[in-house]
Coordinates of C-alpha atoms in Angstrom, one line a residue:
Chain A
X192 CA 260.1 66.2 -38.7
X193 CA 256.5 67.3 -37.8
X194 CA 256.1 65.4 -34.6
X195 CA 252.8 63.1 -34.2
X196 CA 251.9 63.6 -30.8
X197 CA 252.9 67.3 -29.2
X198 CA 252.4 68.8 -25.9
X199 CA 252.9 71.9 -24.5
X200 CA 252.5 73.8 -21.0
X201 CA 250.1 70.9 -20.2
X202 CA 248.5 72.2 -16.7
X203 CA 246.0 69.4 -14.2
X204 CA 244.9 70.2 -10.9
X205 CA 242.8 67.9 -8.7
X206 CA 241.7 70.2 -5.9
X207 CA 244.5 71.7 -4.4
X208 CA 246.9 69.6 -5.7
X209 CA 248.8 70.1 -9.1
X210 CA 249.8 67.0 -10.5
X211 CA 251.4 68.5 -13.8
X212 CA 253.2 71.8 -13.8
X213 CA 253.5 72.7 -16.9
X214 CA 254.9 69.5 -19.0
X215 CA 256.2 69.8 -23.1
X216 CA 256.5 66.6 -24.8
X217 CA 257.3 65.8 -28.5
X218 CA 256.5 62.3 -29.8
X219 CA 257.7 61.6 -33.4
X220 CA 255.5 59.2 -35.5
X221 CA 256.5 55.6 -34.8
X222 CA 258.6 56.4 -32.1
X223 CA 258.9 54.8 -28.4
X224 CA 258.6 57.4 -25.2
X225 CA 258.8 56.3 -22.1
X226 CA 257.8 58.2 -18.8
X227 CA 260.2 57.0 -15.7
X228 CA 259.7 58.6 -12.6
X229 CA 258.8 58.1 -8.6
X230 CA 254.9 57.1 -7.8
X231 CA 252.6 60.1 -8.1
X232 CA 255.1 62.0 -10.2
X233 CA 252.5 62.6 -12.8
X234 CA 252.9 59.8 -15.4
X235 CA 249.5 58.6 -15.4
X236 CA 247.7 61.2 -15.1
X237 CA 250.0 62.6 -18.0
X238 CA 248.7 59.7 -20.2
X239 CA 245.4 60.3 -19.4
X240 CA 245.4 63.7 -20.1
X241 CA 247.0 62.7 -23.8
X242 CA 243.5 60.8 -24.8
X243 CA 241.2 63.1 -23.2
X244 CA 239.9 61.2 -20.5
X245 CA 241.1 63.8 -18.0
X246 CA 240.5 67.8 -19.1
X247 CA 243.9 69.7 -18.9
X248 CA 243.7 72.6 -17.3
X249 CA 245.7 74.6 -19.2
X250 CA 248.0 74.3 -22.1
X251 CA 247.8 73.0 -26.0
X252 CA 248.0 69.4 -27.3
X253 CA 248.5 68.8 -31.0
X254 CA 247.8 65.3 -32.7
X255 CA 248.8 65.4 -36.3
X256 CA 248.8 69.2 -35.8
X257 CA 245.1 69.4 -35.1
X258 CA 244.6 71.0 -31.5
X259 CA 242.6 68.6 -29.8
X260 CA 242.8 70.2 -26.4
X261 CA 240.3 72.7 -27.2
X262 CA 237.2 73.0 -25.2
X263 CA 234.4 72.1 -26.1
X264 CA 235.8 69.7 -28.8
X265 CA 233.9 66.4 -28.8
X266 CA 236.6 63.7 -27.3
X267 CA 235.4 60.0 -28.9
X268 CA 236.6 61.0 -32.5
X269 CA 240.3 61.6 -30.5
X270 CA 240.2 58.4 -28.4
X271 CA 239.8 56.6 -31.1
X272 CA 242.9 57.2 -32.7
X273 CA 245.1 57.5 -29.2
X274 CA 244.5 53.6 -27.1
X275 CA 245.6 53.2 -23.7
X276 CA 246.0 50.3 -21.7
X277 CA 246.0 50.7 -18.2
X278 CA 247.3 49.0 -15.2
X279 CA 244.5 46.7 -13.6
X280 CA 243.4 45.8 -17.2
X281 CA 240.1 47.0 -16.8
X282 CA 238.5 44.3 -18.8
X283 CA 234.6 43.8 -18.7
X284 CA 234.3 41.3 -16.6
X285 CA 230.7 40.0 -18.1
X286 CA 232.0 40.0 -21.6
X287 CA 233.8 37.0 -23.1
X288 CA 237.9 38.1 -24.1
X289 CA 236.5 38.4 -28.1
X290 CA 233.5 40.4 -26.8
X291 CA 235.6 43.1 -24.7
X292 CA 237.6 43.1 -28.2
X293 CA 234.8 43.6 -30.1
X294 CA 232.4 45.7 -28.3
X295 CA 233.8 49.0 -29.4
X296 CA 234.1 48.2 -33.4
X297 CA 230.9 47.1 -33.4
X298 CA 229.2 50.3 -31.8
X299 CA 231.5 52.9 -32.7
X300 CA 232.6 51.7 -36.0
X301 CA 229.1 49.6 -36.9
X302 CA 230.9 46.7 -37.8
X303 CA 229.0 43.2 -37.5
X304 CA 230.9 40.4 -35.5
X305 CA 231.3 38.4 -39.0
X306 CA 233.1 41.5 -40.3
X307 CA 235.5 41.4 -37.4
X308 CA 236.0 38.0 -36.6
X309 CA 238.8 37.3 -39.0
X310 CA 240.9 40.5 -38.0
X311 CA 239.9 40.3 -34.0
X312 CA 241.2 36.0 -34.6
X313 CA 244.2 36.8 -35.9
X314 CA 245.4 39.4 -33.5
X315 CA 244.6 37.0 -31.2
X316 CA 246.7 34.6 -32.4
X317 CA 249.3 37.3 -33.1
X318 CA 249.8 37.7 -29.3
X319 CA 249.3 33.7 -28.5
X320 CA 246.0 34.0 -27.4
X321 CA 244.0 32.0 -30.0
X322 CA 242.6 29.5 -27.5
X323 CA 241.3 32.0 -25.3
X324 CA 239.2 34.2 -27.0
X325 CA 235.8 32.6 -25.6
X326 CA 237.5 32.8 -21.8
X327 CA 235.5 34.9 -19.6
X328 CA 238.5 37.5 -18.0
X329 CA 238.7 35.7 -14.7
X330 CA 239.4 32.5 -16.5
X331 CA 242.5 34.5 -17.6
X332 CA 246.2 34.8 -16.0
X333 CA 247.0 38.4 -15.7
X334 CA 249.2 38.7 -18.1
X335 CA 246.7 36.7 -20.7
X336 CA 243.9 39.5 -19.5
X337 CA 246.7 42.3 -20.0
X338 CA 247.6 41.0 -23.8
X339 CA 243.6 41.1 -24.3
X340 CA 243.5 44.7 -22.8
X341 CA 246.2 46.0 -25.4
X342 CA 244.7 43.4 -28.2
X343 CA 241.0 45.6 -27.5
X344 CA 242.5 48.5 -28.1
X345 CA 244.7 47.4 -31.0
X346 CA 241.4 46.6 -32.8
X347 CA 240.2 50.2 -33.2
X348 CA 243.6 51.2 -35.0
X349 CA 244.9 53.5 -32.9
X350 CA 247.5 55.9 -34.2
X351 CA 249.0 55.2 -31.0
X352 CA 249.0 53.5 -28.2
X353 CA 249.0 54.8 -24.3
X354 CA 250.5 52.2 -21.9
X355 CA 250.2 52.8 -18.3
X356 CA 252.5 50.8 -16.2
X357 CA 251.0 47.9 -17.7
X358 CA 253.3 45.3 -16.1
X359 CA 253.1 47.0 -12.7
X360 CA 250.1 44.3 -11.4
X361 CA 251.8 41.1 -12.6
X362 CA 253.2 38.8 -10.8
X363 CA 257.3 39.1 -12.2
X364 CA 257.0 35.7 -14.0
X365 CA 254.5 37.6 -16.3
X366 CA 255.7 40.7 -17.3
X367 CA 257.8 39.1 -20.2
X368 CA 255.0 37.9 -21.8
X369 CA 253.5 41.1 -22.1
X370 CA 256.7 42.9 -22.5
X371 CA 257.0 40.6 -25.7
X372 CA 253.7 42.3 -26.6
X373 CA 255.2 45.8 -26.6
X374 CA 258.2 44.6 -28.6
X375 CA 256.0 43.9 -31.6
X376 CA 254.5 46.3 -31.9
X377 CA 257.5 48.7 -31.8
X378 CA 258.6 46.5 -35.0
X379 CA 255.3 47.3 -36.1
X380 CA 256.6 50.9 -36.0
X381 CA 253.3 51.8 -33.2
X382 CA 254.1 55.2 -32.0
X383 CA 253.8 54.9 -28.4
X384 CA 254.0 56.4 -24.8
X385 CA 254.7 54.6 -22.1
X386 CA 254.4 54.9 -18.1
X387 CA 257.0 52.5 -16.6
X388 CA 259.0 50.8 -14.0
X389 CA 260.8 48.4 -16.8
X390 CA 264.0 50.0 -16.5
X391 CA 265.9 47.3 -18.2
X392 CA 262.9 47.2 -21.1
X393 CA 263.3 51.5 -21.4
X394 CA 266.8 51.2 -21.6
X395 CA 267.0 48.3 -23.8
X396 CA 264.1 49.8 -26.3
X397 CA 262.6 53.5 -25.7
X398 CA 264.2 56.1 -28.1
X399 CA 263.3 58.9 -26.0
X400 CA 263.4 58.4 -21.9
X401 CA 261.6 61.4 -19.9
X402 CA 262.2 61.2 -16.2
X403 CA 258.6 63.2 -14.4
X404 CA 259.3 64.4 -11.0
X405 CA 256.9 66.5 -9.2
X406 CA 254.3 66.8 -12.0
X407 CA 257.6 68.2 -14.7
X408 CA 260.0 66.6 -17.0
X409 CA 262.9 67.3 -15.5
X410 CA 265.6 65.5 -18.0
X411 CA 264.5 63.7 -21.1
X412 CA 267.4 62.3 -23.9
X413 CA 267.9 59.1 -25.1
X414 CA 268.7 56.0 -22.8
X415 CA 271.9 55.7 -23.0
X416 CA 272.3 58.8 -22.3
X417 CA 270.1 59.0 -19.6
X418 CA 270.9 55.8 -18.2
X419 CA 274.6 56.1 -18.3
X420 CA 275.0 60.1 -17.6
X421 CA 272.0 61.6 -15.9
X422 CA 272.5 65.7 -15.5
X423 CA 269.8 66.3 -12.4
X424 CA 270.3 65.5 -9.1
X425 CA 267.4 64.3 -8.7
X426 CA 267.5 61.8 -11.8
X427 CA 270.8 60.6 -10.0
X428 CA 269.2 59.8 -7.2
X429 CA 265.9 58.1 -9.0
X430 CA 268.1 56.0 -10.7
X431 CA 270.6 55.0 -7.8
X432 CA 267.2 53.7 -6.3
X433 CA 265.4 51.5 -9.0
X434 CA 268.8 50.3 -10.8
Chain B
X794 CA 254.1 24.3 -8.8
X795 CA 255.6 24.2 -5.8
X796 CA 253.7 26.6 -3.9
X797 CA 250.1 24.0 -4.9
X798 CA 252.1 20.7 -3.7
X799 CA 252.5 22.7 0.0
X800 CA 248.9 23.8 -0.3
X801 CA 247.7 19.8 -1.2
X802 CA 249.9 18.4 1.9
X803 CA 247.8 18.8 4.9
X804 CA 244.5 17.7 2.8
X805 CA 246.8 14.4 1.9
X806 CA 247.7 13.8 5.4
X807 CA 244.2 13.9 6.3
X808 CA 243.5 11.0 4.4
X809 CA 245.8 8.8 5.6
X810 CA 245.8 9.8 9.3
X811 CA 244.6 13.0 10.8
X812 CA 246.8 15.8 12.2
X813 CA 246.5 16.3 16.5
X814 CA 244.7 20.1 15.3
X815 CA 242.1 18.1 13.4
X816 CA 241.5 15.8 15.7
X817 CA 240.5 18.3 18.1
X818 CA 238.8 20.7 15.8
X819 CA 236.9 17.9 15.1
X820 CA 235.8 17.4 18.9
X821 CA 235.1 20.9 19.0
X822 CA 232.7 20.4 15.8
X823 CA 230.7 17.4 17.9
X824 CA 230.1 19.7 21.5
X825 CA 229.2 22.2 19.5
X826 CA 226.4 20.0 17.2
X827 CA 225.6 18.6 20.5
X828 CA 225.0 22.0 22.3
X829 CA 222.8 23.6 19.6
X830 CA 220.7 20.5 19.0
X831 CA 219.9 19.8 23.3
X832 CA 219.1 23.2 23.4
X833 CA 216.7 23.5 20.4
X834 CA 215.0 20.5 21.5
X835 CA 214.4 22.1 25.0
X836 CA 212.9 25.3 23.7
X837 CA 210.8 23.6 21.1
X838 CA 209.7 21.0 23.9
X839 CA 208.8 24.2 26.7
X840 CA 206.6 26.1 23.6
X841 CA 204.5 22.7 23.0
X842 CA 204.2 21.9 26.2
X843 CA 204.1 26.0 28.0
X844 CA 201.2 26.9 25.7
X845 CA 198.6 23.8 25.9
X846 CA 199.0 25.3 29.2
X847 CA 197.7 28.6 29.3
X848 CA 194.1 29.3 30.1
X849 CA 193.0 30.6 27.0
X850 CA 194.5 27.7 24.8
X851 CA 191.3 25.7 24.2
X852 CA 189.8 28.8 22.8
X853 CA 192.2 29.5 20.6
X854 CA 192.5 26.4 19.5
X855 CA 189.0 26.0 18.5
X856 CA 189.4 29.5 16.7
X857 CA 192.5 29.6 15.0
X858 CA 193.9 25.8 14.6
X859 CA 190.0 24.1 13.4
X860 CA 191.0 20.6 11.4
X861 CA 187.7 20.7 9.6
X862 CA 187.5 24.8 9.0
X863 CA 190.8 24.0 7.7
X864 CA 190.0 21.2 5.2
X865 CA 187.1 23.1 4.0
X866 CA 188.6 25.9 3.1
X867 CA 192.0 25.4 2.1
X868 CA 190.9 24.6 -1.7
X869 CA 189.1 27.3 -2.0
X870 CA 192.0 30.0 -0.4
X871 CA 193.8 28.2 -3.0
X872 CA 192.1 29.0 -6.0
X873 CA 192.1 32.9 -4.8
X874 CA 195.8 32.9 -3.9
X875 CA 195.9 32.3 -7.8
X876 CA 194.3 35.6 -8.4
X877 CA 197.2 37.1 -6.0
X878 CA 200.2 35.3 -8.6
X879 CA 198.5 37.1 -11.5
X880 CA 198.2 40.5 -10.2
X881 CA 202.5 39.2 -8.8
X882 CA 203.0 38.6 -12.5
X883 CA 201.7 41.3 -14.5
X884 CA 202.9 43.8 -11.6
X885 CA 206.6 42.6 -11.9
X886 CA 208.0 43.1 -15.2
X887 CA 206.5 46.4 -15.0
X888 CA 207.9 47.0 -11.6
X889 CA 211.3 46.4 -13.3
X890 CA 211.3 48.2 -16.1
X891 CA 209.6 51.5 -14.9
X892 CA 212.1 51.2 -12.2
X893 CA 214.9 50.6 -14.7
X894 CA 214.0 54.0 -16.7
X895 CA 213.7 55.8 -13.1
X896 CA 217.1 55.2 -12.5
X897 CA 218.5 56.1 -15.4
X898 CA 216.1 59.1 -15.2
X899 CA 218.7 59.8 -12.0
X900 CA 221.8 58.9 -13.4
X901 CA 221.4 61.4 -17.0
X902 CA 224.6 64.1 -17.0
X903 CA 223.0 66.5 -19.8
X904 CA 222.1 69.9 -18.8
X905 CA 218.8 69.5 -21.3
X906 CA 218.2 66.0 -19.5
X907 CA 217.6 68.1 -15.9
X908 CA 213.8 67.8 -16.2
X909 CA 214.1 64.3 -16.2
X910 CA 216.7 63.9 -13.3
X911 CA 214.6 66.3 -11.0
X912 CA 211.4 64.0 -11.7
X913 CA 213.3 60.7 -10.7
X914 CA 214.4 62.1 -7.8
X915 CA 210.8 63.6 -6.7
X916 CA 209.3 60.4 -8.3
X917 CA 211.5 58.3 -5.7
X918 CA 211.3 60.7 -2.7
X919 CA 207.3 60.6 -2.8
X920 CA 206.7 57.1 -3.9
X921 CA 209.3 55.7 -0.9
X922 CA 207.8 58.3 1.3
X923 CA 204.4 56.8 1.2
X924 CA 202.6 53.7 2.8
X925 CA 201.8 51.6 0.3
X926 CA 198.1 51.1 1.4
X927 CA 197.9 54.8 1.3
X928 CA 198.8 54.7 -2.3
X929 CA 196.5 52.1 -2.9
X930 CA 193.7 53.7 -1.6
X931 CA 193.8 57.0 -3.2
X932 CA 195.0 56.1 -6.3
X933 CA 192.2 52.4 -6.3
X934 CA 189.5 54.8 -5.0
X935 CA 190.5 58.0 -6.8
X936 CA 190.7 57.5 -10.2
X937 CA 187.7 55.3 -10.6
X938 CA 185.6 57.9 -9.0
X939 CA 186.4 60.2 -12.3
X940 CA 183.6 57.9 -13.7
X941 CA 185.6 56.5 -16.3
X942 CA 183.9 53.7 -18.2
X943 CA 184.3 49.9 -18.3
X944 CA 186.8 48.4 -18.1
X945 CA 188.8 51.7 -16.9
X946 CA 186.9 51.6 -13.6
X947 CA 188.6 48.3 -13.0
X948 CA 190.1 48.2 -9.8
X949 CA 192.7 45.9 -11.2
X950 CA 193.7 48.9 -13.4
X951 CA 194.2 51.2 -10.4
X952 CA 195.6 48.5 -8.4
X953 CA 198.4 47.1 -10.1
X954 CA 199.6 51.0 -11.0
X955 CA 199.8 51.8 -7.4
X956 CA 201.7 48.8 -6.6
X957 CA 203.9 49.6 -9.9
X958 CA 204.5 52.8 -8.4
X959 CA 205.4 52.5 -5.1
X960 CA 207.7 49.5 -5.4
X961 CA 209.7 50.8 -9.1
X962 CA 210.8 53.5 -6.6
X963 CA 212.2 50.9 -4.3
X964 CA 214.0 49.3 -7.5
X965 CA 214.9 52.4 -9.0
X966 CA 217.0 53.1 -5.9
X967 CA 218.2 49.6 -5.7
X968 CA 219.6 49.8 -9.6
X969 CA 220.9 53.4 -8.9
X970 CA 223.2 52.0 -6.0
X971 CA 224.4 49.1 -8.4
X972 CA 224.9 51.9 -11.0
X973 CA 227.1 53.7 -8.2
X974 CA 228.9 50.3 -6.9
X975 CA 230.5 49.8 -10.9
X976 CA 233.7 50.9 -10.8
X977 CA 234.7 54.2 -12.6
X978 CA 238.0 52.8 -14.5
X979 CA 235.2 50.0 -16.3
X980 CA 233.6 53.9 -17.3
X981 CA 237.4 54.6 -18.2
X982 CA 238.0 51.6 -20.2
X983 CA 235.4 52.2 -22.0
X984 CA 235.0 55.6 -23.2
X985 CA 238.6 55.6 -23.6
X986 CA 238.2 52.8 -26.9
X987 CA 235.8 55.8 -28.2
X988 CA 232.5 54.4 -27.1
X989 CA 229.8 57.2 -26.0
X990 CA 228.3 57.6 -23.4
X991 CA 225.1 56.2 -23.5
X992 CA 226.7 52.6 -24.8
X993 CA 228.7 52.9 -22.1
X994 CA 225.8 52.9 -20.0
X995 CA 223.7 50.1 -21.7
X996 CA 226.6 47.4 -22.8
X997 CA 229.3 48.7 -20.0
X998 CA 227.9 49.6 -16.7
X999 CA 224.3 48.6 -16.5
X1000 CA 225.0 44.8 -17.5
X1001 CA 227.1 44.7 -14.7
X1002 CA 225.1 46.8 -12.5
X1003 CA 221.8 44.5 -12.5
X1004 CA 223.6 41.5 -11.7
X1005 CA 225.1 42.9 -8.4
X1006 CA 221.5 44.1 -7.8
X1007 CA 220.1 40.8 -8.3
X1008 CA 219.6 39.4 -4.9
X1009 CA 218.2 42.6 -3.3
X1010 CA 216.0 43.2 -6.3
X1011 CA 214.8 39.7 -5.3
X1012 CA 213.9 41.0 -1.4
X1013 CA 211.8 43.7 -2.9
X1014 CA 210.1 41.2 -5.5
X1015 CA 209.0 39.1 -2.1
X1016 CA 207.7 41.8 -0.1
X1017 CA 205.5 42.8 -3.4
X1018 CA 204.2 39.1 -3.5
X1019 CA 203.0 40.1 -0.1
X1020 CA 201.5 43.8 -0.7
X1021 CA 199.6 42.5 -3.5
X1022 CA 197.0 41.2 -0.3
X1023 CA 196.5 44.6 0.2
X1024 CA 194.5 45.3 -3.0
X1025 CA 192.1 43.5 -1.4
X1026 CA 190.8 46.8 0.4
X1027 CA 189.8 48.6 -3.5
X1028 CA 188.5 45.2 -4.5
X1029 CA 189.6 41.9 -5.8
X1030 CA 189.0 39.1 -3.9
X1031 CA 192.1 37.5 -3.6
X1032 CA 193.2 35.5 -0.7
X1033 CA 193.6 37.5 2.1
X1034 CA 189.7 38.8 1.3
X1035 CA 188.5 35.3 0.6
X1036 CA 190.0 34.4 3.9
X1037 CA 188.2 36.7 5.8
X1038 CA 184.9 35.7 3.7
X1039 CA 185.1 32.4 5.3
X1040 CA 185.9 34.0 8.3
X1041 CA 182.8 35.0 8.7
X1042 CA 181.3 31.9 7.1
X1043 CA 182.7 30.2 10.0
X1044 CA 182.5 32.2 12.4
X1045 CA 186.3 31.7 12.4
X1046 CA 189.4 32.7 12.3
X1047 CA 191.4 29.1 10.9
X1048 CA 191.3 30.4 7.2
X1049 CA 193.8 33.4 7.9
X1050 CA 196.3 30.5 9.1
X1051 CA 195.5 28.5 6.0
X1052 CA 196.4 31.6 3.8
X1053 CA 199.7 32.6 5.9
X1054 CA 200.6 29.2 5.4
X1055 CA 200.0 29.4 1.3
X1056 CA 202.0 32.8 1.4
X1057 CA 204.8 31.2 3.4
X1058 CA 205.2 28.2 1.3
X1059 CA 206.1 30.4 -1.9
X1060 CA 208.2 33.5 0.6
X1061 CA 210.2 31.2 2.3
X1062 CA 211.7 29.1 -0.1
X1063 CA 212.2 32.5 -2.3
X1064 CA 213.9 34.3 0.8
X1065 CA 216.0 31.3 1.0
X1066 CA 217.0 31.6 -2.4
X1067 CA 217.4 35.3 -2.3
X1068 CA 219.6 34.8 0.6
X1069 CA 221.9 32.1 -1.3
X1070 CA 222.6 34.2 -4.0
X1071 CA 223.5 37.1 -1.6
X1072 CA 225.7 34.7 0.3
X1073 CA 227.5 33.1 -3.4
X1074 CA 227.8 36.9 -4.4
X1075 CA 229.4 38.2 -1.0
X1076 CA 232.0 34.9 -1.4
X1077 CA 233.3 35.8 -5.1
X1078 CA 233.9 39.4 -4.2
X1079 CA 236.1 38.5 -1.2

């Protein structure tokens, strides 16, 4: 099968420092990747690189089979169909939770807020957040803001969805809540990457588990296999630490 | 749950009987009060008593504090510090918004847009480089001299656009630091749901931006209630000029304290404002 998302030889530099060496990646359409690895491995920056919002500097990324790593290519039609959420939610702070939601519809797609207020309400109330959609984001919990975060980026229809160690900033009481999130949509059958510390959550629902270390994959396989019989050193050792 | 209920138990105990650390904070609190007012009364007392004292007092008196110079001329200082809150009013929503477009002049990324990034940055160099009087007078004695015809002689005209000038480069930089102090994940956030740049800019970042600016925006705006006095030199008679009309009416000098008074009545309550929503804003980013 023609994967959706592919990368290869993908290449980022920030000064002197390499933070990707040269990283393939298939992901298959509806499928659940998750990147495990030590901080500053090269998850995030990884992800970013995937929906443009950092330039690669060298190598090839194929969405659907259309190179969308070329330069010069105009990035907005290509973050449109890739989302991310990202760590500190990154709400707008001056914007009402069904504002943030909206904002991007309304100016990129030209919808009205009448148009959208059906579909932004029931996502909303799809991810228990119905009473909250005129809360300012400090009025929010963090895992309330984090479920708006993913529900703003839901309502541009990705073709998939970027999560970067979206639980990483709650307090642990929180995470399941948003973890709940990420379990519908894989029923949804969301293709997605994700950056994470959830062991327990990769294990229990990734069907492809990549472990980064020092800016390459160094083992990728499903989790049980990875989990249970990890061939690197390395991996071994990763693991030892965080299980 | 828990964690609120040990947060709440000190504030209960208080009620009922206080703890041996508030009762002595509390003593501290009272020296302290004590201290500060003795020693305000003693410094206030020495300047009303010290100055009476001096040899020159009963001239200065006479010169600067005269009861019925005063009451003579405080209506009509009035009615020309009106003419100062128009020229305030007119100037300041132009003030903001040519200082708006400068910094976004600044701020512009496009390789074709360069023109208009080197002129903000020339435009705020010069214009903060400059003594506003200096402005005043070449640009209120300048341009009329062209000979242009009524009303575009009017040294209101020429006026108000060197104020507008000089203090929209003052704002420009003031917006262009808020601009700077939003951070760049709210940029990430943002053009990462597809949105471009410019929208970015105007529903994203600048929204944010102003509002942090607020408060010092509000400094500038007070110092401009002030300049305006200094179109007094290309013209108008506004209330530092009509002061020193009845200055010489007089023969003296009490109607410059009348008008410091009028400008102090509207600067310091504004200051005080200015300084509240500094202090609100400095709390709920800690």
């Amino acid at each position: 099968m023609k994967p959706k998302l592919s990368l290869r030889g993908i290449r980022k530099r920030f000064d002197d420092h390499e933070v990707c060496k040269g990283i393939d990646l298939d992901v298959a359409e509806g499928e659940m990747v998750c990147l495990i690895g030590a901080s500053g491995s090269g998850k995030s920056t990884l992800l970013r690189c995937m929906n443009l919002l950092e330039p690669i500097d060298d190598g090839t990324i194929w969405l659907d089979g259309r190179d969308i790593s070329e330069p010069g290519l105009d990035p907005q039609p290509v973050r449109q169909e890739i989302g991310i959420v990202f760590q500190s939610y990154n709400l707008f702070p001056h914007m009402t939770a069904a504002e943030n939601v909206m904002l991007a519809p309304r100016r990129v797609r030209g919808l009205s807020r009448e148009d959208l207020r059906p579909r932004v309400a029931q996502l909303f109330s799809r991810f228990g957040l119905s009473d909250r959609m005129e809360h300012y984001p400090d009025q929010l919990s963090g895992g309330q803001q984090q479920r708006v975060a993913i529900i703003r980026a839901l309502a541009m229809d990705p073709q998939i969805m970027l999560f970067d160690e979206i639980t990483s900033a709650l307090d642990p009481e929180l995470v399941g809540e948003v973890l709940d999130v990420l379990r519908d949509l894989r029923q949804q059958g969301m293709t997605m990457v994700l950056a994470t510390h959830e062991m327990g959550f990769a294990r229990e629902l990734a069907d492809k588990v990549c472990f980064l270390d020092a800016g390459r994959i160094l083992e990728q396989g499903p989790p049980e296999e990875l989990f249970a019989s990890p061939q690197e050193a390395r991996t071994k050792a990763f693991l030892a630490r965080v299980l | 749950m828990d964690e609120t209920s040990v947060q709440n138990r000190p504030a209960k105990r208080s009620a009922a009987a206080p703890t041996r650390r508030e009762v002595y904070e509390a003593g501290v609190r009272r020296r302290s009060n004590r201290i500060a007012l003795i020693s305000t009364i003693s410094v206030v007392l020495a300047i009303v008593v010290l100055v009476p004292l001096s040899p020159g007092w009963d001239a200065v008196q006479r010169a600067f504090f005269n009861g019925r110079v005063f009451v003579a001329t405080f209506p009509g200082l009035l009615d020309a510090f009106l003419l100062n809150v128009m020229i305030f009013a007119w100037s300041a929503p132009l003030i903001a918004i040519t200082g708006l477009a400068i910094a976004l002049c600044r701020d512009t990324r496009a390789p074709a847009l360069f023109p208009l990034r080197l002129f903000g940055i020339a435009y705020t160099d010069i214009f903060r480089g400059l003594p506003v009087v200096l402005v005043i007078y070449i640009i209120g004695f300048g341009v009329p001299g062209l000979g242009l015809p009524r009303p575009w002689n009017s040294p209101y005209i020429w006026g108000t656009l060197a104020l507008v000038l000089v203090y929209s480069a003052y704002v420009a930089e003031v917006i262009r630091s808020g601009i700077d102090s939003i951070h760049q994940s709210q940029r990430s956030a943002a053009v990462s749901l597809g949105l471009s740049d410019q929208d970015t800019m105007r529903f994203v970042v600048l929204p944010q931006a102003i509002r942090n600016v607020v408060p010092a925006n509000m400094n500038l705006f007070i110092a401009l209630q002030k300049d305006v006095a200094l179109l007094s030199f290309i013209g108008p008679v506004e209330i530092f000029r009509q002061a020193g009309v009845y200055k010489s009416l007089y023969a003296n000098f009490t109607p410059y304290v009348g008008a410091a008074l009028i400008f102090l009545a509207l600067t310091v309550p504004a200051t005080r404002y200015a300084d509240y929503l500094m202090n609100k804003q400095n709390r709920a980013r800690r």
